[in-house]
Amino acid sequence: MLKVAVVGASGYTGVELIRILVGHPEIEICCVTSRQHEGLPINQVFPSLTGFCELICEPLNVEAISRRADLVFTALPHKSAMEVVPGFLSAGCKVIDLSADYRLNDQNIYEQWYQTHSSPELFDEAVYGLPELYREQLQSARLIANPGCYPTSVILALAPLLEHGLIDPNSLIVDSKSGVSGAGRGVKLGSLYCEANEGFKAYGIASHRHTPEIEQELSGLSGGDIRLNFTPHLLPVNRGILSTCYADMRESKSTQELIDIYHLRYGKERFVRVMPGNQLPNIAYVRGTNFCDIGLVSDQRTGRVIVVSAIDNLVKGAAGQAVQNMNIMCSYSDALGLGIVPTFP
Amino acid sequence: MLKVAVVGASGYTGVELIRILVGHPEIEICCVTSRQHEGLPINQVFPSLTGFCELICEPLNVEAISRRADLVFTALPHKSAMEVVPGFLSAGCKVIDLSADYRLNDQNIYEQWYQTHSSPELFDEAVYGLPELYREQLQSARLIANPGCYPTSVILALAPLLEHGLIDPNSLIVDSKSGVSGAGRGVKLGSLYCEANEGFKAYGIASHRHTPEIEQELSGLSGGDIRLNFTPHLLPVNRGILSTCYADMRESKSTQELIDIYHLRYGKERFVRVMPGNQLPNIAYVRGTNFCDIGLVSDQRTGRVIVVSAIDNLVKGAAGQAVQNMNIMCSYSDALGLGIVPTFP
Amino acid sequence: MLKVAVVGASGYTGVELIRILVGHPEIEICCVTSRQHEGLPINQVFPSLTGFCELICEPLNVEAISRRADLVFTALPHKSAMEVVPGFLSAGCKVIDLSADYRLNDQNIYEQWYQTHSSPELFDEAVYGLPELYREQLQSARLIANPGCYPTSVILALAPLLEHGLIDPNSLIVDSKSGVSGAGRGVKLGSLYCEANEGFKAYGIASHRHTPEIEQELSGLSGGDIRLNFTPHLLPVNRGILSTCYADMRESKSTQELIDIYHLRYGKERFVRVMPGNQLPNIAYVRGTNFCDIGLVSDQRTGRVIVVSAIDNLVKGAAGQAVQNMNIMCSYSDALGLGIVPTFP
Amino acid sequence: MLKVAVVGASGYTGVELIRILVGHPEIEICCVTSRQHEGLPINQVFPSLTGFCELICEPLNVEAISRRADLVFTALPHKSAMEVVPGFLSAGCKVIDLSADYRLNDQNIYEQWYQTHSSPELFDEAVYGLPELYREQLQSARLIANPGCYPTSVILALAPLLEHGLIDPNSLIVDSKSGVSGAGRGVKLGSLYCEANEGFKAYGIASHRHTPEIEQELSGLSGGDIRLNFTPHLLPVNRGILSTCYADMRESKSTQELIDIYHLRYGKERFVRVMPGNQLPNIAYVRGTNFCDIGLVSDQRTGRVIVVSAIDNLVKGAAGQAVQNMNIMCSYSDALGLGIVPTFP
């Protein structure tokens, strides 16, 4: 049994990691940490976990945790993560970091969008944890930078088109919509029920921090320097991201031709479901699961292709992808412990 | 492998049965039926099932299905169920019927609240499928009448009090609230999004058909004839029932004393979670699972006890309980295939 | 033009007062206060108000406000209210206080459920602002204690039955459900979108502070000392309270007979709508308005009457009723400025 | 008093027309029609209207209605509208048609996206009812084609940019999101609560019927032939449309420069609110009202401008705009009867 620690267990990503890990046959959660709820059983913080995980929340003591854990999931805000990740690595733990701290490979860009970085020497080593792109490198990784939720939905939606040079990389427009859990469990005005319910808005236009992460990965796929428009919106649902992506086609392809290309690209990927031509993704069809559903339409009238992807931001966009990465790191099957069937409705 | 058929697969109870059954290690779904979607793969009806179940919807042919299935789940409306259940039994299948047709054991009461019954001779044989009350009889049953969603939440909430004679059975008031999936997937005005969202109402006051079912079972537990008030309400959520039950205590007990009694009663039941004195159930904590969470308060000021129970109406209130019953019928462990962890948020 | 001040303008009750008052033909808002947003135009706090009210939020300075305002609405938490209400009165302002500080007429009971009171000498003078009960006293009041949201829904639902002695006052059970705005705009975990959405729970069983307020008023109506069970629940909607009230009838009356009694009692009340026998209230039908809709059923089987009432907790349960009280205080028509038509859906 | 008829009163647009019209000081509703609810008082169909409008639903008899009404609102599906509009006009009524039947001015395009048209001779006469563009023509109109909900939100968002030639008209991408009431009150699977709640999807990509309507009006503004991508999405809220529009700027302008242009363009329009640079629209801020809120960002990194607009699809997107058009037609002030303050939350 692999011993894993969940650092930052009292957020929505933390509880989601625990939800998935308690059903995983090859691991054992040896420790959960929460500064705020130190001393409390985690199932008092999240009564949903009663009967599954009743560990006491510990303070974040790198040394103490390293002695017990083989692998650590750090589910902390950016900046807090970089304060502990190097310590866990030095102590011999593998680390899957769910923050933004090791996702970018250019320190300047990181510091421009976030703040000063205290361990940029790890940038080269950290592997970007998108299995559909980096499976090989992940197998031998010691530090995995788990992708952002929006970037996961966007990169998977566009990778096949960019890899085949089918679209103009300067024409990209990405309009994304995320459920409220994406804002975390911190108590802030904008996350209140009455502020979000029956509402809908864009936010962070032309300035959201996931923009450089998306651009870095899409640029890598296209071979050029991509700048795109990424507009996030706040959706009145608990979970789910839907990204609607627009691009000018370089040569005219029919919807079916493009779907065939996606099937070829993702045919062996357990967690990407390419939809038939008469169907489009819905966040309701992936709820609680590690799937990314993709649908697309080629618009002959305008020469554009519209690709729509749906994920659960807390699963494929966070905890589920982290467990998939752990599976790859540990040579388990990708889907071990992730065979959750979507709950509909 | 046990071969099972899901008759009436295109409703919410049908898709929920499939969701649970595809993860069950000892069974194989051999057939799904839907008159409306005959010829279509079930995952075109419910894209969430893609990759898990892609069987073609068949017409409801009792003879053809009986040849292939060992056990049949009938997820049909009342009256439609009684038209096929006797045939399945005659052909040697075990049947778990999710309709109301075999839940009442008094034909007069059935016909008073529903309509004429065509196979009342099965009333004696049918076992009421509430494992926490009838586990022994269920083991050898051929026909199981799966309980209604509201009755499940109410009977489990009140059983310990009635079994110990702790409350006045004539004082019972039950105020229940159910998510919209309880109304099924039929297209009707009252189930439209805009009619239910941001709304809340009581319905069927003093006339809901689950009343005699609740009274039958509670009367059995108390040894007398119980008449109670049961008021259902429509809650703007997809899933979940919360029942708030009021009763006059015969002798004063503290909250903790009563909780202890519930712990004793349900200690060995995998799917009943009795909450500590400082917590109360929330439908969000049982979503997607077969749990019934129970909390209670003894009000010394008024001499009443208030018991609150929460279930997922589609799981413990329908498909999950049906699978639990199948497990008991087949001598599997109660929880086989039902180890789903609640998804929160 | 009457000059009014809204003290505590940045909460949900505050913005609702402003929404209603800007449409009132006889008043002018001369001042809005908010400690948190001091110096900011109120329409930057609530962009919905742009074009209607763009006053700058001021600090709460009793003296300065008293010089400009004829009447003050204090929309502060209990305890904060009592710190300023006596000052406004001394300075010659009329006050409508939306907190709980002057609703109870027994200091002991107040201090038992809340905390020490610093101006109990005002208890006798304060008039409980439920126009359907105290219209006459309100006309000459200097200080009005605007009722709590739950109490408003419960008292209006039960008054006719108690006034006519039709029910056993010791049998009362009240099961209420409120939208999330009832918890205010303060940032706390339980008010987060993901904590409330798709959830439902009871809270404060046998201990909610609105209990003594309900008991005080119902006792007054019945002539005896009433103790009842009041159970609030948190409903995943922005606005609305639905109260389901149960009582044993002293003599058997039909549903229609009871409805007739309610029609007689409330026939002249603009804001109480008694529903016909085949209809039940829905919070969606009163949204944004000052109505209290009431429906009822007499259950001959159990001898109980079930009364259901629906209000908008921010309107009839707070700001709307406060304006109705102001109208009465100022000898305007009850409904002046309150002719809002419900928005459905 | 102007006598108006609401034809098709039992849909969401119908009830919304009535909600607004009962508060209008210069008109009287003389007739409401509903085939489905003929003979029933409209407040039994919509209990929210009790006390405001209790007219009996009549069958749709053009002759009988024409004798009583000066002006008719036809709130019927396309195709049904064209069957009665010519009759009302011949009988001397003014008509405001809320269907799509008279919005397009090219019969070929209409028949390509809809079906055969039976009164194309009215195309020239019908005035497209967007006051911000056609106020002058509307004053003398006999037949007004009330705009579609999506087109209203998109045209108002983009008009100033196109009028000033600030953007490349071939670069337009419009990503719109609408609440469920946009699908009407018809009972269909996709409008069920459980199908829409906690879900989100795109639909009608590259094929939605509002596309030619948007293109017609934007082409008129730009002077060239515009083809754009318009992608509607279904939002789990009752009301509201948010459109996020992307365009390449022809010359670089700052956010503030563009906002100034919008202020100039819409400064005298009562129902367009241009937001300051640090704010973005939210459908929650316009709920129940006739406002169109517009915010924008100039992205110097990509050279694109992103314009976001928010309306209530049932008000500025339907009934409210219809009343605004009536006001203009009748030489009342634009805002008469439309001074509704947004309800937040």
mmCIF file of C-alpha atoms in Angstrom, chain A residues 67-245:
data_model
loop_
_atom_site.group_PDB
_atom_site.id
_atom_site.type_symbol
_atom_site.label_atom_id
_atom_site.label_comp_id
_atom_site.label_asym_id
_atom_site.label_seq_id
_atom_site.Cartn_x
_atom_site.Cartn_y
_atom_site.Cartn_z
ATOM 1 C CA ARG A 67 8.352 10.283 7.697
ATOM 2 C CA ARG A 68 4.975 8.669 7.145
ATOM 3 C CA ALA A 69 4.077 9.450 3.548
ATOM 4 C CA ASP A 70 5.470 8.119 0.293
ATOM 5 C CA LEU A 71 3.586 10.671 -1.767
ATOM 6 C CA VAL A 72 2.117 14.047 -0.908
ATOM 7 C CA PHE A 73 -0.744 15.890 -2.572
ATOM 8 C CA THR A 74 -0.355 19.594 -1.867
ATOM 9 C CA ALA A 75 -3.775 21.228 -2.221
ATOM 10 C CA LEU A 76 -2.715 24.673 -1.091
ATOM 11 C CA PRO A 77 -3.022 28.129 -2.638
ATOM 12 C CA HIS A 78 -0.147 29.214 -4.866
ATOM 13 C CA LYS A 79 2.725 30.696 -2.832
ATOM 14 C CA SER A 80 1.784 28.514 0.163
ATOM 15 C CA ALA A 81 2.649 25.491 -1.944
ATOM 16 C CA MET A 82 6.174 26.607 -2.788
ATOM 17 C CA GLU A 83 6.881 26.991 0.915
ATOM 18 C CA VAL A 84 6.561 23.253 1.515
ATOM 19 C CA VAL A 85 7.094 21.439 -1.771
ATOM 20 C CA PRO A 86 10.916 21.609 -1.756
ATOM 21 C CA GLY A 87 10.957 20.218 1.770
ATOM 22 C CA PHE A 88 8.814 17.238 0.866
ATOM 23 C CA LEU A 89 11.025 16.493 -2.137
ATOM 24 C CA SER A 90 14.223 16.721 -0.082
ATOM 25 C CA ALA A 91 12.752 14.339 2.427
ATOM 26 C CA GLY A 92 12.248 11.813 -0.342
ATOM 27 C CA CYS A 93 8.515 12.166 -0.971
ATOM 28 C CA LYS A 94 6.987 12.318 -4.384
ATOM 29 C CA VAL A 95 4.824 15.411 -4.739
ATOM 30 C CA ILE A 96 1.769 16.195 -6.804
ATOM 31 C CA ASP A 97 1.180 19.899 -6.402
ATOM 32 C CA LEU A 98 -2.290 21.172 -7.225
ATOM 33 C CA SER A 99 -1.349 24.843 -7.044
ATOM 34 C CA ALA A 100 -0.060 27.006 -9.885
ATOM 35 C CA ASP A 101 3.460 27.193 -8.467
ATOM 36 C CA TYR A 102 5.229 24.735 -10.767
ATOM 37 C CA ARG A 103 3.049 24.826 -13.881
ATOM 38 C CA LEU A 104 4.842 27.555 -15.797
ATOM 39 C CA ASN A 105 8.313 26.874 -17.062
ATOM 40 C CA ASP A 106 9.385 30.492 -17.378
ATOM 41 C CA GLN A 107 10.159 32.218 -14.102
ATOM 42 C CA ASN A 108 9.625 35.671 -15.584
ATOM 43 C CA ILE A 109 6.160 34.854 -16.742
ATOM 44 C CA TYR A 110 5.350 33.277 -13.384
ATOM 45 C CA GLU A 111 6.500 36.343 -11.488
ATOM 46 C CA GLN A 112 4.684 38.669 -13.859
ATOM 47 C CA TRP A 113 1.306 36.967 -13.289
ATOM 48 C CA TYR A 114 1.797 35.800 -9.686
ATOM 49 C CA GLN A 115 4.642 36.965 -7.385
ATOM 50 C CA THR A 116 8.290 36.187 -6.641
ATOM 51 C CA HIS A 117 9.117 32.481 -6.747
ATOM 52 C CA SER A 118 11.321 30.952 -4.071
ATOM 53 C CA SER A 119 12.276 27.701 -5.793
ATOM 54 C CA PRO A 120 12.519 28.346 -9.516
ATOM 55 C CA GLU A 121 15.243 25.697 -9.710
ATOM 56 C CA LEU A 122 12.423 23.117 -9.666
ATOM 57 C CA PHE A 123 10.783 24.485 -12.828
ATOM 58 C CA ASP A 124 12.841 22.243 -15.072
ATOM 59 C CA GLU A 125 12.137 19.141 -13.101
ATOM 60 C CA ALA A 126 8.407 19.630 -12.570
ATOM 61 C CA VAL A 127 6.318 17.783 -15.136
ATOM 62 C CA TYR A 128 3.051 19.343 -16.280
ATOM 63 C CA GLY A 129 0.518 16.780 -15.212
ATOM 64 C CA LEU A 130 -1.674 16.427 -18.273
ATOM 65 C CA PRO A 131 -1.450 12.697 -19.005
ATOM 66 C CA GLU A 132 -2.825 13.030 -22.522
ATOM 67 C CA LEU A 133 0.240 15.153 -23.395
ATOM 68 C CA TYR A 134 3.004 14.084 -21.020
ATOM 69 C CA ARG A 135 2.316 10.495 -20.011
ATOM 70 C CA GLU A 136 5.867 9.355 -20.640
ATOM 71 C CA GLN A 137 7.559 12.092 -18.621
ATOM 72 C CA LEU A 138 5.061 11.615 -15.799
ATOM 73 C CA GLN A 139 6.083 7.998 -15.300
ATOM 74 C CA SER A 140 9.433 9.011 -13.907
ATOM 75 C CA ALA A 141 8.500 12.326 -12.343
ATOM 76 C CA ARG A 142 9.281 13.248 -8.761
ATOM 77 C CA LEU A 143 7.291 16.501 -8.856
ATOM 78 C CA ILE A 144 4.131 16.883 -10.862
ATOM 79 C CA ALA A 145 2.502 20.247 -11.425
ATOM 80 C CA ASN A 146 -1.158 19.391 -11.666
ATOM 81 C CA PRO A 147 -2.771 21.573 -14.368
ATOM 82 C CA GLY A 148 -5.273 24.317 -13.715
ATOM 83 C CA CYS A 149 -8.934 23.519 -14.219
ATOM 84 C CA TYR A 150 -9.544 25.932 -17.103
ATOM 85 C CA PRO A 151 -6.283 24.985 -18.879
ATOM 86 C CA THR A 152 -7.175 21.287 -18.719
ATOM 87 C CA SER A 153 -10.482 21.911 -20.457
ATOM 88 C CA VAL A 154 -8.941 24.185 -23.087
ATOM 89 C CA ILE A 155 -5.782 22.255 -23.922
ATOM 90 C CA LEU A 156 -7.616 18.970 -24.395
ATOM 91 C CA ALA A 157 -10.175 20.746 -26.583
ATOM 92 C CA LEU A 158 -7.586 22.231 -28.920
ATOM 93 C CA ALA A 159 -4.603 19.855 -28.911
ATOM 94 C CA PRO A 160 -5.600 17.760 -31.953
ATOM 95 C CA LEU A 161 -6.245 20.838 -34.094
ATOM 96 C CA LEU A 162 -2.915 22.417 -33.192
ATOM 97 C CA GLU A 163 -0.929 19.212 -33.502
ATOM 98 C CA HIS A 164 -2.224 18.815 -37.054
ATOM 99 C CA GLY A 165 -1.810 22.494 -37.922
ATOM 100 C CA LEU A 166 -5.479 22.697 -38.857
ATOM 101 C CA ILE A 167 -6.156 26.128 -37.368
ATOM 102 C CA ASP A 168 -4.662 29.587 -37.345
ATOM 103 C CA PRO A 169 -3.059 29.832 -33.881
ATOM 104 C CA ASN A 170 -3.542 33.600 -33.799
ATOM 105 C CA SER A 171 -7.293 33.319 -34.169
ATOM 106 C CA LEU A 172 -7.968 31.515 -30.916
ATOM 107 C CA ILE A 173 -10.792 32.717 -28.674
ATOM 108 C CA VAL A 174 -11.731 30.753 -25.590
ATOM 109 C CA ASP A 175 -14.931 31.472 -23.712
ATOM 110 C CA SER A 176 -15.048 29.407 -20.496
ATOM 111 C CA LYS A 177 -17.635 29.003 -17.792
ATOM 112 C CA SER A 178 -16.940 27.525 -14.374
ATOM 113 C CA GLY A 179 -19.013 26.421 -11.406
ATOM 114 C CA VAL A 180 -18.590 28.206 -8.104
ATOM 115 C CA SER A 181 -16.447 25.531 -6.435
ATOM 116 C CA GLY A 182 -13.660 26.784 -8.694
ATOM 117 C CA ALA A 183 -13.398 29.775 -6.362
ATOM 118 C CA GLY A 184 -12.565 27.522 -3.435
ATOM 119 C CA ARG A 185 -14.016 27.227 0.045
ATOM 120 C CA GLY A 186 -12.673 30.520 1.321
ATOM 121 C CA VAL A 187 -15.365 32.815 2.696
ATOM 122 C CA LYS A 188 -15.587 35.790 0.378
ATOM 123 C CA LEU A 189 -18.492 37.935 -0.750
ATOM 124 C CA GLY A 190 -18.478 36.804 -4.376
ATOM 125 C CA SER A 191 -18.847 33.156 -3.378
ATOM 126 C CA LEU A 192 -21.992 33.712 -1.310
ATOM 127 C CA TYR A 193 -25.058 31.864 -2.459
ATOM 128 C CA CYS A 194 -27.122 34.992 -3.062
ATOM 129 C CA GLU A 195 -24.333 36.672 -5.034
ATOM 130 C CA ALA A 196 -23.906 33.780 -7.457
ATOM 131 C CA ASN A 197 -27.319 32.133 -7.638
ATOM 132 C CA GLU A 198 -29.533 33.323 -10.500
ATOM 133 C CA GLY A 199 -26.556 35.391 -11.639
ATOM 134 C CA PHE A 200 -23.984 35.076 -14.388
ATOM 135 C CA LYS A 201 -21.038 37.266 -15.232
ATOM 136 C CA ALA A 202 -17.643 37.335 -16.895
ATOM 137 C CA TYR A 203 -14.641 38.153 -14.731
ATOM 138 C CA GLY A 204 -10.912 38.640 -15.136
ATOM 139 C CA ILE A 205 -11.291 39.476 -18.826
ATOM 140 C CA ALA A 206 -7.873 39.665 -20.482
ATOM 141 C CA SER A 207 -6.206 39.224 -17.097
ATOM 142 C CA HIS A 208 -6.955 35.760 -15.663
ATOM 143 C CA ARG A 209 -3.896 33.897 -14.389
ATOM 144 C CA HIS A 210 -4.691 30.760 -16.310
ATOM 145 C CA THR A 211 -4.001 32.632 -19.555
ATOM 146 C CA PRO A 212 -0.197 32.176 -19.562
ATOM 147 C CA GLU A 213 -0.593 28.513 -18.608
ATOM 148 C CA ILE A 214 -2.921 27.900 -21.544
ATOM 149 C CA GLU A 215 -0.687 29.861 -23.887
ATOM 150 C CA GLN A 216 2.429 27.984 -22.773
ATOM 151 C CA GLU A 217 0.944 24.581 -23.499
ATOM 152 C CA LEU A 218 -0.822 25.526 -26.740
ATOM 153 C CA SER A 219 2.345 27.256 -27.971
ATOM 154 C CA GLY A 220 4.235 24.056 -27.297
ATOM 155 C CA LEU A 221 1.745 22.127 -29.400
ATOM 156 C CA SER A 222 1.671 24.571 -32.291
ATOM 157 C CA GLY A 223 5.379 25.301 -32.403
ATOM 158 C CA GLY A 224 4.769 29.050 -32.365
ATOM 159 C CA ASP A 225 4.010 31.737 -29.864
ATOM 160 C CA ILE A 226 0.297 31.812 -29.174
ATOM 161 C CA ARG A 227 -1.610 34.719 -27.685
ATOM 162 C CA LEU A 228 -5.287 34.204 -27.243
ATOM 163 C CA ASN A 229 -8.325 35.638 -25.566
ATOM 164 C CA PHE A 230 -9.482 33.699 -22.573
ATOM 165 C CA THR A 231 -12.647 34.847 -20.809
ATOM 166 C CA PRO A 232 -13.817 33.034 -17.694
ATOM 167 C CA HIS A 233 -17.382 33.285 -16.427
ATOM 168 C CA LEU A 234 -18.992 32.313 -13.136
ATOM 169 C CA LEU A 235 -21.712 29.719 -13.570
ATOM 170 C CA PRO A 236 -24.371 29.125 -10.888
ATOM 171 C CA VAL A 237 -23.648 25.415 -10.393
ATOM 172 C CA ASN A 238 -21.461 23.629 -7.863
ATOM 173 C CA ARG A 239 -19.188 21.893 -10.349
ATOM 174 C CA GLY A 240 -18.217 21.886 -13.952
ATOM 175 C CA ILE A 241 -16.337 23.816 -16.594
ATOM 176 C CA LEU A 242 -17.508 24.219 -20.152
ATOM 177 C CA SER A 243 -15.099 25.833 -22.582
ATOM 178 C CA THR A 244 -16.278 27.032 -25.977
ATOM 179 C CA CYS A 245 -13.269 27.523 -28.276
#
